[in-house]
Coordinates of C-alpha atoms in Angstrom, one line a residue:
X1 CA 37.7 -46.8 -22.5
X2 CA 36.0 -48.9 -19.7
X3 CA 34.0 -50.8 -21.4
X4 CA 36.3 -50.8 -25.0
X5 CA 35.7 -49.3 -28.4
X6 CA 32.8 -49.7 -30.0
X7 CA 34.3 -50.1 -33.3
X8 CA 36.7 -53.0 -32.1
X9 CA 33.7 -54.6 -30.3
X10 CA 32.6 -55.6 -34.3
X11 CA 36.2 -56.9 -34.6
X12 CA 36.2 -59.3 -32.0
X13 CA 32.9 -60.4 -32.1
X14 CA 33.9 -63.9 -34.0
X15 CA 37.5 -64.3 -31.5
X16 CA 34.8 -63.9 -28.6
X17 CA 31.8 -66.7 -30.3
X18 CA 34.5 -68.8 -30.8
X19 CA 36.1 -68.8 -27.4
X20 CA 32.7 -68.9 -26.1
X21 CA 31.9 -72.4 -27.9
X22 CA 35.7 -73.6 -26.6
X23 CA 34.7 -72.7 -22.9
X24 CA 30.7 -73.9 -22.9
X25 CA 30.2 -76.8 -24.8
X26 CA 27.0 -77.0 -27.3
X27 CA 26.8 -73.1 -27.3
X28 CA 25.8 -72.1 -31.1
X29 CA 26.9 -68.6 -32.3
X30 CA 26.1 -67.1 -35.7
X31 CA 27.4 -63.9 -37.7
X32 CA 25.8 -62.3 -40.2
X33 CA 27.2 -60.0 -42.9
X34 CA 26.6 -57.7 -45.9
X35 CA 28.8 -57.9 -49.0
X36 CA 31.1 -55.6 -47.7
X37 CA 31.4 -57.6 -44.5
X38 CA 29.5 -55.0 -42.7
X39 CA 27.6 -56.5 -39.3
X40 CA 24.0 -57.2 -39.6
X41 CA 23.1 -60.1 -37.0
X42 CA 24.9 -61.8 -34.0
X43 CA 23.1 -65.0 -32.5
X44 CA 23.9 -66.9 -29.4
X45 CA 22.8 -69.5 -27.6
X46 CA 24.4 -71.1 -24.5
X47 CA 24.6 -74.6 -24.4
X48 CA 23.2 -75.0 -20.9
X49 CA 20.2 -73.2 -21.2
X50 CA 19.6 -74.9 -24.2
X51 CA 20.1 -78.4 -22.8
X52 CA 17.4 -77.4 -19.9
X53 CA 15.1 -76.4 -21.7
X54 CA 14.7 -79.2 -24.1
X55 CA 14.6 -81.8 -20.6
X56 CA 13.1 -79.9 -17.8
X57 CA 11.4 -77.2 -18.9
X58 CA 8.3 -75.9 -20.1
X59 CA 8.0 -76.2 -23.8
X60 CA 7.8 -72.3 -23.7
X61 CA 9.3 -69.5 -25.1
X62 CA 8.5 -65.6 -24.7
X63 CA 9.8 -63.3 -27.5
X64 CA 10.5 -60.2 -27.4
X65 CA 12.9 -57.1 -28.2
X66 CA 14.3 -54.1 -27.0
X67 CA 16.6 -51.2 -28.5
X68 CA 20.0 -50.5 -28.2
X69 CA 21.4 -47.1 -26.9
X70 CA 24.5 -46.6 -27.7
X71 CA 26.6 -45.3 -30.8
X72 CA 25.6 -47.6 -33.0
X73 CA 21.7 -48.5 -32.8
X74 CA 19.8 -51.6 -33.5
X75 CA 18.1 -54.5 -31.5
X76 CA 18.5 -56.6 -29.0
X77 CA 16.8 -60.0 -29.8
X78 CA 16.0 -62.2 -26.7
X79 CA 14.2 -65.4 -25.9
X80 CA 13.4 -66.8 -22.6
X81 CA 12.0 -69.8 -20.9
X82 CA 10.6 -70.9 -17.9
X83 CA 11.7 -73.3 -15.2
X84 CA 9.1 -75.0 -13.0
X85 CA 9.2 -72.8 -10.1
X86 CA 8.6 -69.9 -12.6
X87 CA 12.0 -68.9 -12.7
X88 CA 13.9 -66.9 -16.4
X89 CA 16.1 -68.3 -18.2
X90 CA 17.5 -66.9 -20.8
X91 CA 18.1 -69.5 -24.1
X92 CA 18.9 -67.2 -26.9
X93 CA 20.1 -63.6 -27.4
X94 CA 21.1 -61.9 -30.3
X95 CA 21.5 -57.7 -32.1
X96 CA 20.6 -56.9 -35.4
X97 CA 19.7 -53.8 -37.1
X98 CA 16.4 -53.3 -36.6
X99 CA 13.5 -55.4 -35.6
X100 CA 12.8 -56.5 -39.1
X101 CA 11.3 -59.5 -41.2
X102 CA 15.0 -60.8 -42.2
X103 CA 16.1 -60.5 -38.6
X104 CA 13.3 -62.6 -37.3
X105 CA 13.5 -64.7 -39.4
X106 CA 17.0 -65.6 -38.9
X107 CA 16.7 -65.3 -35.4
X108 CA 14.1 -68.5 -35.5
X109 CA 15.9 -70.5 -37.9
X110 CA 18.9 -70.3 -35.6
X111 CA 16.3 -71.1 -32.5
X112 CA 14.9 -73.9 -33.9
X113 CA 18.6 -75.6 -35.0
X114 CA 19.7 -75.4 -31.3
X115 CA 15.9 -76.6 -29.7
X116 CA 14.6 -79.1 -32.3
X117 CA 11.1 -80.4 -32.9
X118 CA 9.4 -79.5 -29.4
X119 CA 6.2 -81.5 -29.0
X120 CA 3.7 -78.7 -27.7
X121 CA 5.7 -76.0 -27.9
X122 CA 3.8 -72.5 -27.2
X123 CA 5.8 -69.6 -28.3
X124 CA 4.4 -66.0 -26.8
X125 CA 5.5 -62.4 -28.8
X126 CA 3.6 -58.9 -29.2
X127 CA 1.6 -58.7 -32.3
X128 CA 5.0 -57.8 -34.8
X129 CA 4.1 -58.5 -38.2
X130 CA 7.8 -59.7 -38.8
X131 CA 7.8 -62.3 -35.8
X132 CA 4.4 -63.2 -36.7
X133 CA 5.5 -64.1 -39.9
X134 CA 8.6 -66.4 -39.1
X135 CA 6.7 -68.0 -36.7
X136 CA 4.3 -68.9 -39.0
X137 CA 7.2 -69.8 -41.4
X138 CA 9.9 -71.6 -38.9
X139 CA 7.8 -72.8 -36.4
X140 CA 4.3 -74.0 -38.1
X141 CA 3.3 -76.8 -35.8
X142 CA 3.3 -74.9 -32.9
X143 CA 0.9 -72.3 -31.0
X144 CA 1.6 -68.7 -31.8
X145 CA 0.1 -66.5 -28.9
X146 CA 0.0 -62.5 -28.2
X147 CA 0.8 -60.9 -25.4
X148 CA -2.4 -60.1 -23.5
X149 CA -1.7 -56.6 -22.3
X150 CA -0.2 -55.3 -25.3
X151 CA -3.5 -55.9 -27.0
X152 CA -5.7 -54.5 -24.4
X153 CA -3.2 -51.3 -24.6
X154 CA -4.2 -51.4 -28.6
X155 CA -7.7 -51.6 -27.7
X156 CA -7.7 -48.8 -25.6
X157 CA -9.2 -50.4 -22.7
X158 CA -9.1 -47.8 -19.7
X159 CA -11.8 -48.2 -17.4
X160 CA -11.1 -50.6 -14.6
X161 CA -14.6 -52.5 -15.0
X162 CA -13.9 -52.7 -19.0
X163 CA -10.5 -54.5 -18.2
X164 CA -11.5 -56.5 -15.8
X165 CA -13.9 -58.0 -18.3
X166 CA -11.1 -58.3 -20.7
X167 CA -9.1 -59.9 -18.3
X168 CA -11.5 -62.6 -17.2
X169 CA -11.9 -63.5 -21.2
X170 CA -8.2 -63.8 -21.4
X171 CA -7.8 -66.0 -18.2
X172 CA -11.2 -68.0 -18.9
X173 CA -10.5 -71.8 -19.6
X174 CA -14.3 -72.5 -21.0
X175 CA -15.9 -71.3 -24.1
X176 CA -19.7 -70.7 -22.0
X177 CA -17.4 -68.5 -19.7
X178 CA -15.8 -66.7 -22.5
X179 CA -18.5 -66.1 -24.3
X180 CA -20.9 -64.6 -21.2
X181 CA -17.7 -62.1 -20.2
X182 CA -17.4 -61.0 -24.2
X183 CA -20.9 -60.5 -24.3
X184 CA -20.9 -57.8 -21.2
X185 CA -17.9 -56.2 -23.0
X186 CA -18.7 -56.2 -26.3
X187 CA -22.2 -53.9 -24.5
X188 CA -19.6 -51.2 -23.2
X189 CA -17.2 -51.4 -25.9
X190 CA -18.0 -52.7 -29.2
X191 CA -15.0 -51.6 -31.3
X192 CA -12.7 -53.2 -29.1
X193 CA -14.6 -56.5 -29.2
X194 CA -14.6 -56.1 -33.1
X195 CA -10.5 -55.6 -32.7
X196 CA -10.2 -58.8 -30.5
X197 CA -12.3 -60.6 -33.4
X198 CA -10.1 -59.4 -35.4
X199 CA -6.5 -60.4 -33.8
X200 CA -8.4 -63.6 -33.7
X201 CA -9.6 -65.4 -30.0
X202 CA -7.8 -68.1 -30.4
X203 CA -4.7 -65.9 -30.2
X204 CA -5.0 -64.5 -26.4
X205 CA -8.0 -66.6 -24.9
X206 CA -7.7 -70.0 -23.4
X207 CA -10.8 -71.1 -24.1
X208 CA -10.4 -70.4 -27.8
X209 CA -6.4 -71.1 -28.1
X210 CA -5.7 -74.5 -30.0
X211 CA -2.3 -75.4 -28.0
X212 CA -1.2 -74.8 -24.6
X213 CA -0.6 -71.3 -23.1
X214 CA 0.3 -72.8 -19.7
X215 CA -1.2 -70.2 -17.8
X216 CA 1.5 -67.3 -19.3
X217 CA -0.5 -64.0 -20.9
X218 CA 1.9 -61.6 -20.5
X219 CA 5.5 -61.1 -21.6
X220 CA 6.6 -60.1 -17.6
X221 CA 9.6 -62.8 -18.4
X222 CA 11.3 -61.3 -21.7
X223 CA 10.2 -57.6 -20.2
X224 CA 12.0 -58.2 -16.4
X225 CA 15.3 -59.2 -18.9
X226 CA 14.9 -56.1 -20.4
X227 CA 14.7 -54.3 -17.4
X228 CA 18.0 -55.7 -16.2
X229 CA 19.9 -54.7 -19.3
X230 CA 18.3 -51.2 -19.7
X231 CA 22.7 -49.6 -19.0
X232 CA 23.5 -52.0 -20.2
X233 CA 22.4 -52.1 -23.9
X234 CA 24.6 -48.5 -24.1
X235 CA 27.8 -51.1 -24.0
X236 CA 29.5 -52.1 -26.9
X237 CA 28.6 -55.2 -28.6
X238 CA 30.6 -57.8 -26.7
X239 CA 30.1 -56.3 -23.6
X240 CA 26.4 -57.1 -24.1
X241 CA 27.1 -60.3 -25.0
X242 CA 29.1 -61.1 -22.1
X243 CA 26.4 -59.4 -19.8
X244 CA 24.6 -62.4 -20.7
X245 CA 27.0 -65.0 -20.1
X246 CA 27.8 -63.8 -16.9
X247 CA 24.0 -63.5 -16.0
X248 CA 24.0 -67.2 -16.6
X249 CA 26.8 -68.0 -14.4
X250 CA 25.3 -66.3 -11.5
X251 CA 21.9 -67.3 -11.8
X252 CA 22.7 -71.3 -12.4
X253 CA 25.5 -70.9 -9.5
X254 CA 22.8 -69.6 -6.9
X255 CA 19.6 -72.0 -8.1
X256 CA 22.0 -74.9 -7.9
X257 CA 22.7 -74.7 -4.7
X258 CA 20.0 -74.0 -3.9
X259 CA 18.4 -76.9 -5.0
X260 CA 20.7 -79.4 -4.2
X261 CA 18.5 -81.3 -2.0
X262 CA 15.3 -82.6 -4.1
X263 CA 13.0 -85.2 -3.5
X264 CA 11.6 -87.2 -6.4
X265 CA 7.9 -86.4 -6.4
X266 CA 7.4 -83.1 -4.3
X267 CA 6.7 -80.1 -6.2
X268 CA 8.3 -76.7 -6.9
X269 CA 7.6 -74.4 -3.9
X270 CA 5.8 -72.1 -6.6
X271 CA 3.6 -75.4 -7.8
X272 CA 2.8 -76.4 -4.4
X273 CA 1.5 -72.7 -3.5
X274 CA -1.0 -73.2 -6.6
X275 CA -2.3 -76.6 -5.8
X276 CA -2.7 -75.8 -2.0
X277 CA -4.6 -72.9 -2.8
X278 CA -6.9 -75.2 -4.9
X279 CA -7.0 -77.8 -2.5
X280 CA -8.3 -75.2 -0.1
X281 CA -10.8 -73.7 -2.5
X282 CA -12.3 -77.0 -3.2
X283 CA -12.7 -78.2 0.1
X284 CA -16.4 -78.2 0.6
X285 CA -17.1 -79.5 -3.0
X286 CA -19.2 -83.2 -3.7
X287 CA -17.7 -85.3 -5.9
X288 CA -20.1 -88.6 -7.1
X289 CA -18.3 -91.1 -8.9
X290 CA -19.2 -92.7 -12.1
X291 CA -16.4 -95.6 -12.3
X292 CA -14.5 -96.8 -9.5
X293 CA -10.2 -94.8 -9.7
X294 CA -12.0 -93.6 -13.0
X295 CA -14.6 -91.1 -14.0
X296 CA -15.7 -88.7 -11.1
X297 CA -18.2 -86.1 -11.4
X298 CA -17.5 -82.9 -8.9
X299 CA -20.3 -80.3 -7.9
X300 CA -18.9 -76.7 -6.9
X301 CA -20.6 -73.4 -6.6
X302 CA -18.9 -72.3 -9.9
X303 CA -20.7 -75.3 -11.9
X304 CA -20.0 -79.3 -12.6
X305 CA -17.4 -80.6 -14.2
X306 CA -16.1 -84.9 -14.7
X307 CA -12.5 -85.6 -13.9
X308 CA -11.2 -88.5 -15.9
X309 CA -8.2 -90.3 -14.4
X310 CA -8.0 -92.5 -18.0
X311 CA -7.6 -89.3 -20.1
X312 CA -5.8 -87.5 -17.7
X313 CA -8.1 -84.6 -18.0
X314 CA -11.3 -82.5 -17.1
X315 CA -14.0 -80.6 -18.4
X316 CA -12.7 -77.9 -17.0
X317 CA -9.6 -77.6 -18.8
X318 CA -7.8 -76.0 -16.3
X319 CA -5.6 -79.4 -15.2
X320 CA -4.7 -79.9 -19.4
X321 CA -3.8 -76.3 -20.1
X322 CA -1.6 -75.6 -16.9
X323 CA -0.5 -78.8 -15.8
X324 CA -0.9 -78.8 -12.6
X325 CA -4.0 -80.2 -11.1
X326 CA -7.3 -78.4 -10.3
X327 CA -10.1 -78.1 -7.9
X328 CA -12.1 -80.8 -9.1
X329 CA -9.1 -83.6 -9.1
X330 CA -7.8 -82.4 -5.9
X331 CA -11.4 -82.7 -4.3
X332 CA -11.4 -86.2 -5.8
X333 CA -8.0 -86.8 -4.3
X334 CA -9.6 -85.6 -0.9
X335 CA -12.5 -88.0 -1.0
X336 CA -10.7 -90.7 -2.0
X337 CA -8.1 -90.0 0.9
X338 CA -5.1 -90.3 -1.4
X339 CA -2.2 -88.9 0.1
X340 CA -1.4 -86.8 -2.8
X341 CA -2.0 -85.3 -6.1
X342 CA 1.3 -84.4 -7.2
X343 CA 2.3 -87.6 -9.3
X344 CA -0.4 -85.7 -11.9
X345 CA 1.4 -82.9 -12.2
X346 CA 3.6 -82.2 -15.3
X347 CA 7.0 -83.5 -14.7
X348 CA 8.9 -79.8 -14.8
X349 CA 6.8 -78.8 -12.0
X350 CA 8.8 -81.2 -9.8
X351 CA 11.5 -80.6 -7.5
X352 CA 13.7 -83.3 -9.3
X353 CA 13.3 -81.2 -12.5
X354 CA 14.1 -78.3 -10.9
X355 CA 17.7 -79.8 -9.7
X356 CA 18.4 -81.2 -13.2
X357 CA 17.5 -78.0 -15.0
X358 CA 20.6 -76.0 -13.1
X359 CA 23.0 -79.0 -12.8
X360 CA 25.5 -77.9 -15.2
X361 CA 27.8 -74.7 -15.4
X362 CA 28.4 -72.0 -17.0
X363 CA 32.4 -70.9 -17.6
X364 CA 34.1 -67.4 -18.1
X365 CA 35.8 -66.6 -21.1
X366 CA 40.1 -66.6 -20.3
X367 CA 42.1 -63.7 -20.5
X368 CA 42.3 -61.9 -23.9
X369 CA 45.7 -63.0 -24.2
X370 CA 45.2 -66.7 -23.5
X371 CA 42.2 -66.9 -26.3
X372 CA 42.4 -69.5 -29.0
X373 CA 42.6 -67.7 -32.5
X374 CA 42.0 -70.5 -35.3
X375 CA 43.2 -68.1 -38.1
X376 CA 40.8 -68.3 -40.0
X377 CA 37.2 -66.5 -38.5
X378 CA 35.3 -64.5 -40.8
X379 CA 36.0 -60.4 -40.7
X380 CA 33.0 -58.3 -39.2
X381 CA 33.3 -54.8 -39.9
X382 CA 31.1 -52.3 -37.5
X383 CA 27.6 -51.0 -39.8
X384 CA 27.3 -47.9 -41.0
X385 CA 25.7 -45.0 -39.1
X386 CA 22.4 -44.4 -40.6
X387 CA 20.9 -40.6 -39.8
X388 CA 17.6 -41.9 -37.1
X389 CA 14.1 -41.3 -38.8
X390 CA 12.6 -38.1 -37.8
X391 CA 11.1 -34.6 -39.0
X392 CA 13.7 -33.3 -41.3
X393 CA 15.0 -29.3 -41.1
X394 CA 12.7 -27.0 -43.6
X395 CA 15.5 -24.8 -45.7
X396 CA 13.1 -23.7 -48.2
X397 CA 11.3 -21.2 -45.9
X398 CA 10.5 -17.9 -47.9
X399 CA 11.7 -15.1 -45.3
X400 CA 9.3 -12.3 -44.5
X401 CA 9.5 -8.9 -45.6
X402 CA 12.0 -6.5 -44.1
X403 CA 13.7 -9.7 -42.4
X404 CA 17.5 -9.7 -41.6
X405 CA 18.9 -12.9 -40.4
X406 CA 19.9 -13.0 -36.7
X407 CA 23.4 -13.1 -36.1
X408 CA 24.2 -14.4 -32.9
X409 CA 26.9 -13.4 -30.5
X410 CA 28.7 -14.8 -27.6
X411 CA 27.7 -14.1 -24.0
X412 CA 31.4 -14.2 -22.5
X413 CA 33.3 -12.2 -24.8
X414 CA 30.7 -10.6 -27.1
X415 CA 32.0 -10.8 -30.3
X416 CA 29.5 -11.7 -33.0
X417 CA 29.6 -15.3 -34.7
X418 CA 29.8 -17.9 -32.4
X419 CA 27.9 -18.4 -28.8
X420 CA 29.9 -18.9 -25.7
X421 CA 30.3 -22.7 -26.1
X422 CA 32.8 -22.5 -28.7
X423 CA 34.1 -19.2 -27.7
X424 CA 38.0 -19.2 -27.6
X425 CA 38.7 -15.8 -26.6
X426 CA 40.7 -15.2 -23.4
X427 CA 38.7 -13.9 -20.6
X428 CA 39.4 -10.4 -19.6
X429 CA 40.3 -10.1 -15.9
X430 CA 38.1 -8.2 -13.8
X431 CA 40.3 -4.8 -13.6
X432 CA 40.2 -4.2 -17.1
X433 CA 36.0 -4.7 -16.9
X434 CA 36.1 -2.2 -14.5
X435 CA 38.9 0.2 -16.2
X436 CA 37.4 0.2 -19.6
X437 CA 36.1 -1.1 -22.6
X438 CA 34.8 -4.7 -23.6
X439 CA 34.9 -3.9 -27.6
X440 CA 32.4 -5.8 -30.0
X441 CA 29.4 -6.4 -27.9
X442 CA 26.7 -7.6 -29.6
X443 CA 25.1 -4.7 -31.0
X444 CA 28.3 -3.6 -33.2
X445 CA 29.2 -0.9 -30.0
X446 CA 31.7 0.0 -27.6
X447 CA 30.8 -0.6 -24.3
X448 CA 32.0 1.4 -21.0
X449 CA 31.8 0.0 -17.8
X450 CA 32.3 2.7 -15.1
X451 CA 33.4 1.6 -11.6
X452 CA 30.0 1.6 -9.5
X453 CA 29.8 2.3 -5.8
X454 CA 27.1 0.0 -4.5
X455 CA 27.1 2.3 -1.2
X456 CA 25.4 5.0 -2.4
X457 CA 22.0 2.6 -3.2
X458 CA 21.6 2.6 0.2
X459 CA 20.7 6.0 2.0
X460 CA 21.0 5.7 5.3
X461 CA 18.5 8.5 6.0
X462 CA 15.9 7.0 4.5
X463 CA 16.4 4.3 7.3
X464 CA 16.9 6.7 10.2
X465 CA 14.4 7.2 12.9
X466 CA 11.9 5.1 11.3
X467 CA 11.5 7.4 7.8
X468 CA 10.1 4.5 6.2
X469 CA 7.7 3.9 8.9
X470 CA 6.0 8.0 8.2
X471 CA 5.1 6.5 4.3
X472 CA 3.1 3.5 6.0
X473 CA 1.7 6.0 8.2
X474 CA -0.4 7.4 5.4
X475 CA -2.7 3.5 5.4
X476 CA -3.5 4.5 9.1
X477 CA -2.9 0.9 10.4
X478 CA -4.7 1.6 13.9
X479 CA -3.4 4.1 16.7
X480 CA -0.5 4.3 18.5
X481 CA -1.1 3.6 22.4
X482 CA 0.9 5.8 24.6
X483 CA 3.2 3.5 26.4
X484 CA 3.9 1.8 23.3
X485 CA 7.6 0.5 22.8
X486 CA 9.7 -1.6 20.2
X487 CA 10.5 -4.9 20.8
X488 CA 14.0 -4.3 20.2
X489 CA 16.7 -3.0 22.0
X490 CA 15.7 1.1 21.4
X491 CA 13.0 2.9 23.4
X492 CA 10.4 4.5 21.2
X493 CA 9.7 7.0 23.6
X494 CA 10.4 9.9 21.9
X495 CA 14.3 10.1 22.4
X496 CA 16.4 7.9 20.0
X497 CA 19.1 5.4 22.6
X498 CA 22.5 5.4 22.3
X499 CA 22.0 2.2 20.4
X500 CA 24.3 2.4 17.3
X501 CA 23.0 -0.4 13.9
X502 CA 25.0 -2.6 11.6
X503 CA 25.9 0.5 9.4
X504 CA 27.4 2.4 12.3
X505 CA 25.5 5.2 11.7
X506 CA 23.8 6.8 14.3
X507 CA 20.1 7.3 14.7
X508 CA 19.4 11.0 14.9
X509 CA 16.2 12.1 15.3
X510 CA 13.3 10.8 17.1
X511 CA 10.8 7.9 15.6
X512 CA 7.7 8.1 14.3
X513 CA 4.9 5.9 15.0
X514 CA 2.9 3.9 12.6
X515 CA 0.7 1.9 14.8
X516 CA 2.3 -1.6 13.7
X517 CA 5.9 -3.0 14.4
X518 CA 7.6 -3.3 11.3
X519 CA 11.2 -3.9 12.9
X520 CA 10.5 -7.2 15.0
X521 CA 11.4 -10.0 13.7
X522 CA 11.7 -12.9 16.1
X523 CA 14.3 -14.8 14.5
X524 CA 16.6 -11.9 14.3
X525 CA 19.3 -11.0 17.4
X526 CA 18.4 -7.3 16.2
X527 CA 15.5 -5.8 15.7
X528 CA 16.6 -3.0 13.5
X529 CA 18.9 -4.9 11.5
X530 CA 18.5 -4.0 7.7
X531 CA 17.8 -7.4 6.1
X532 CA 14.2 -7.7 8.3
X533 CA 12.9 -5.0 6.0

């Protein structure tokens, strides 16, 4: 097979994890099994990805699964991050069974072994009761947020003025925001308010939420990984797996040389985009200041807001919850003719964090041959083939009166008892369909095919001297001028030419006239050839 055999994929599974550990330093792998050493979970994480993470990137993670396709089913487990240039990365992977409380659960023990304590750390899923759950379990002291678009799908928000309100909640930083925009939409659509109330606002608003989001509603991260492995998830096991690794490899290859060349305090092209744009926006707005390099108050059409330097934040809450600065401190930054307002940025927005997160590599696995085998790795057996959940067949259906079951027959040899797709029969050759009989059609009889000459279908003198024409005759379609002539090649003139058609067949008598040229055809060479009728 190309791709290997799905059973033997189980098999290997603990000779590949522990090759993979050999090959990439730090990378954590876990199995897990029944009794009967049947597979239930797989967990890796690369050591790379994890090392980034933990020292350059965001302290973000977007959760999210997606099904496997091929023989045997389950899920495929994923976690991402976020560089500073808004870059995936992918930190942990993993298959299990189904997305289910013990899964999850697992998974985020596992995650939190390889990451640590991370001091704000967000963590963004759909509304699963299972991940919900071992969040709330493995991770307690961090923020727990939905994605923003899978609730407005469970809202059943359609209208483009309804989710435009919703959006604008999601995306508002203030509570007196927030609470205008709810108001609007909880006048068009009050049951979907009363859902958001009851997912809870502090759950998939920014005003409301009691960590950082840093600006990420959506799960466009995990979903774009699970775009890329949507053939790939019909592969065997290690194949998957190995999808992965390789996926690492390419992406930390490329970025690192990419970013190679990084000065200290400039920002990630991304980051820079979203502070010019602010810098641009705020360009007409007042600042006063209250104390000198301290306390600044700034005036915009969208309201007031005070910048404090000493807190390192603003009313507004945009710089705390993004990290990167906003409006008001870059109009401050204006006025004050600093030079720039980068060195307030978060560090992982900077270029120099951007060079460290891709500085290391990631290595292939050797040869099969060449792979170290320890002796003694733990059996994994593939899991047994559970029958999919679905309607089952009804076999207790009383039949009607005067029913007889149907017995179906095959359409290539017509014997009764099987269809033509498991039909073994040979074929008969075409003489003996033509000589005789084709026994046991499926009606119980004997068939007889007689030989059938096609040419007597077509009679020629109902074609000659325009026949046909003297039926059309009878809808008196105008009259016939007297110098009136075909457009083909014979003169309608009373007197048939010497013209012969593609039957060879003369025409004998003279034409009739119907007032309307059937014949022509102007894509045809000749006008009285049979097919233009």
């Amino acid at each position: 097979m190309l791709y290997g055999d799905p059973e033997a994929s189980f098999e290997q599974l603990p000779m590949i994890c522990h090759n993979l550990k050999l090959k990439n330093p730090g990378t954590v792998t876990h199995i897990e099994t029944d009794d009967a050493g049947r597979f239930k979970l797989v967990f890796i994480a690369f050591g790379v990805a994890i090392r980034s993470f933990i020292a350059f990137m965001h302290p973000l993670i977007i959760i999210d699964a997606a099904h496997l396709k091929g023989r045997y089913k389950g899920t495929n487990l994923l976690a991402v991050g976020m560089d500073g240039n808004n870059q995936i990365i992918p930190i942990a992977t993993g298959v299990s069974q189904g997305e289910t409380g013990e899964a999850w659960t697992l998974f985020m023990s596992w995650l939190k072994e390889c990451i640590g304590e991370v001091p704000n750390l967000a963590i963004i899923s759909d509304r699963h009761a299972a991940i919900t759950q071992a969040c709330a379990t493995i991770f307690p002291n961090c923020f727990h947020g939905y994605y923003c678009r899978h609730l407005m799908m469970n809202c059943n928000l359609k209208q483009e003025k309804v989710r435009y309100l919703y959006r604008k909640c999601c995306k508002s930083y203030t509570h007196e925001i927030f609470n205008k925009t709810l108001a609007e939409l909880k006048a068009k659509r009050l049951q979907a308010v009363e859902k958001l109330e009851k997912a809870g606002y502090d759950k998939w608003s920014r005003a409301y939420c009691s960590g950082k989001r840093y600006i990420y509603l959506t799960s466009n991260s995990a979903e774009s990984i699970n775009s890329l492995t949507r053939h790939v998830r019909r592969v065997p096991i290690t194949m998957l797996m190995e999808y992965y690794r390789r996926l690492l490899q390419d992406w930390y290859n490329k970025r690192r040389e990419k970013y190679r060349v990084a000065p200290e305090f400039e920002l990630t092209d991304w980051a820079t985009k979203k502070v010019h744009h602010r810098m641009w926006k705020s360009a007409n707005w007042e600042v006063r200041g209250i104390a000198q390099f301290a306390v600044y108050h700034v005036l915009s059409p969208y309201g007031s807001h005070m910048v404090d330097f000493i807190k390192n934040e603003c009313t507004c809450r945009q710089w705390q919850l993004s990290g990167l600065p906003c409006g008001h401190l870059c109009a401050v930054c204006r006025v004050k003719e600093l030079t720039s307002c980068n060195i307030w940025a978060q560090s992982w927005f900077t270029k120099a964090a951007l060079k460290g997160t891709y500085q290391e590599m990631v290595f292939p696995l050797d040869e099969e041959a060449n792979w170290h085998n320890p002796g003694n790795l733990q059996k994994v057996k593939p899991p047994v083939i559970k029958r999919q959940a679905g309607r089952p067949k009804n076999g207790d259906r009383f039949p009607s009166k005067n029913e007889e079951p149907i017995v179906k027959s095959c359409g290539r040899c017509g014997i009764e008892g099987h269809t033509r797709e498991a039909c073994m029969q040979p074929v008969p050759s075409l003489k003996e369909k033509n000589r005789g009989s084709i026994s046991g059609s499926g009606k119980g009889k004997e068939v007889m095919q007689e030989n059938v000459d096609l040419n007597h279908l077509v009679d020629e003198e109902y074609f000659q001297n325009g026949r046909i024409y003297q039926e059309w005759d009878d809808l008196s379609w105008g009259v016939q001028p007297s110098n009136w002539q075909w457009e083909g090649d014979l003169a309608c003139n009373g007197e048939p030419s010497n013209r012969q058609w593609e039957g060879d067949s003369e025409w004998g008598a003279a034409p009739t006239y119907s007032g309307f040229n059937l014949n022509y055809n102007p894509e045809s060479s000749n006008a009285y050839h049979l097919d233009d009728f």
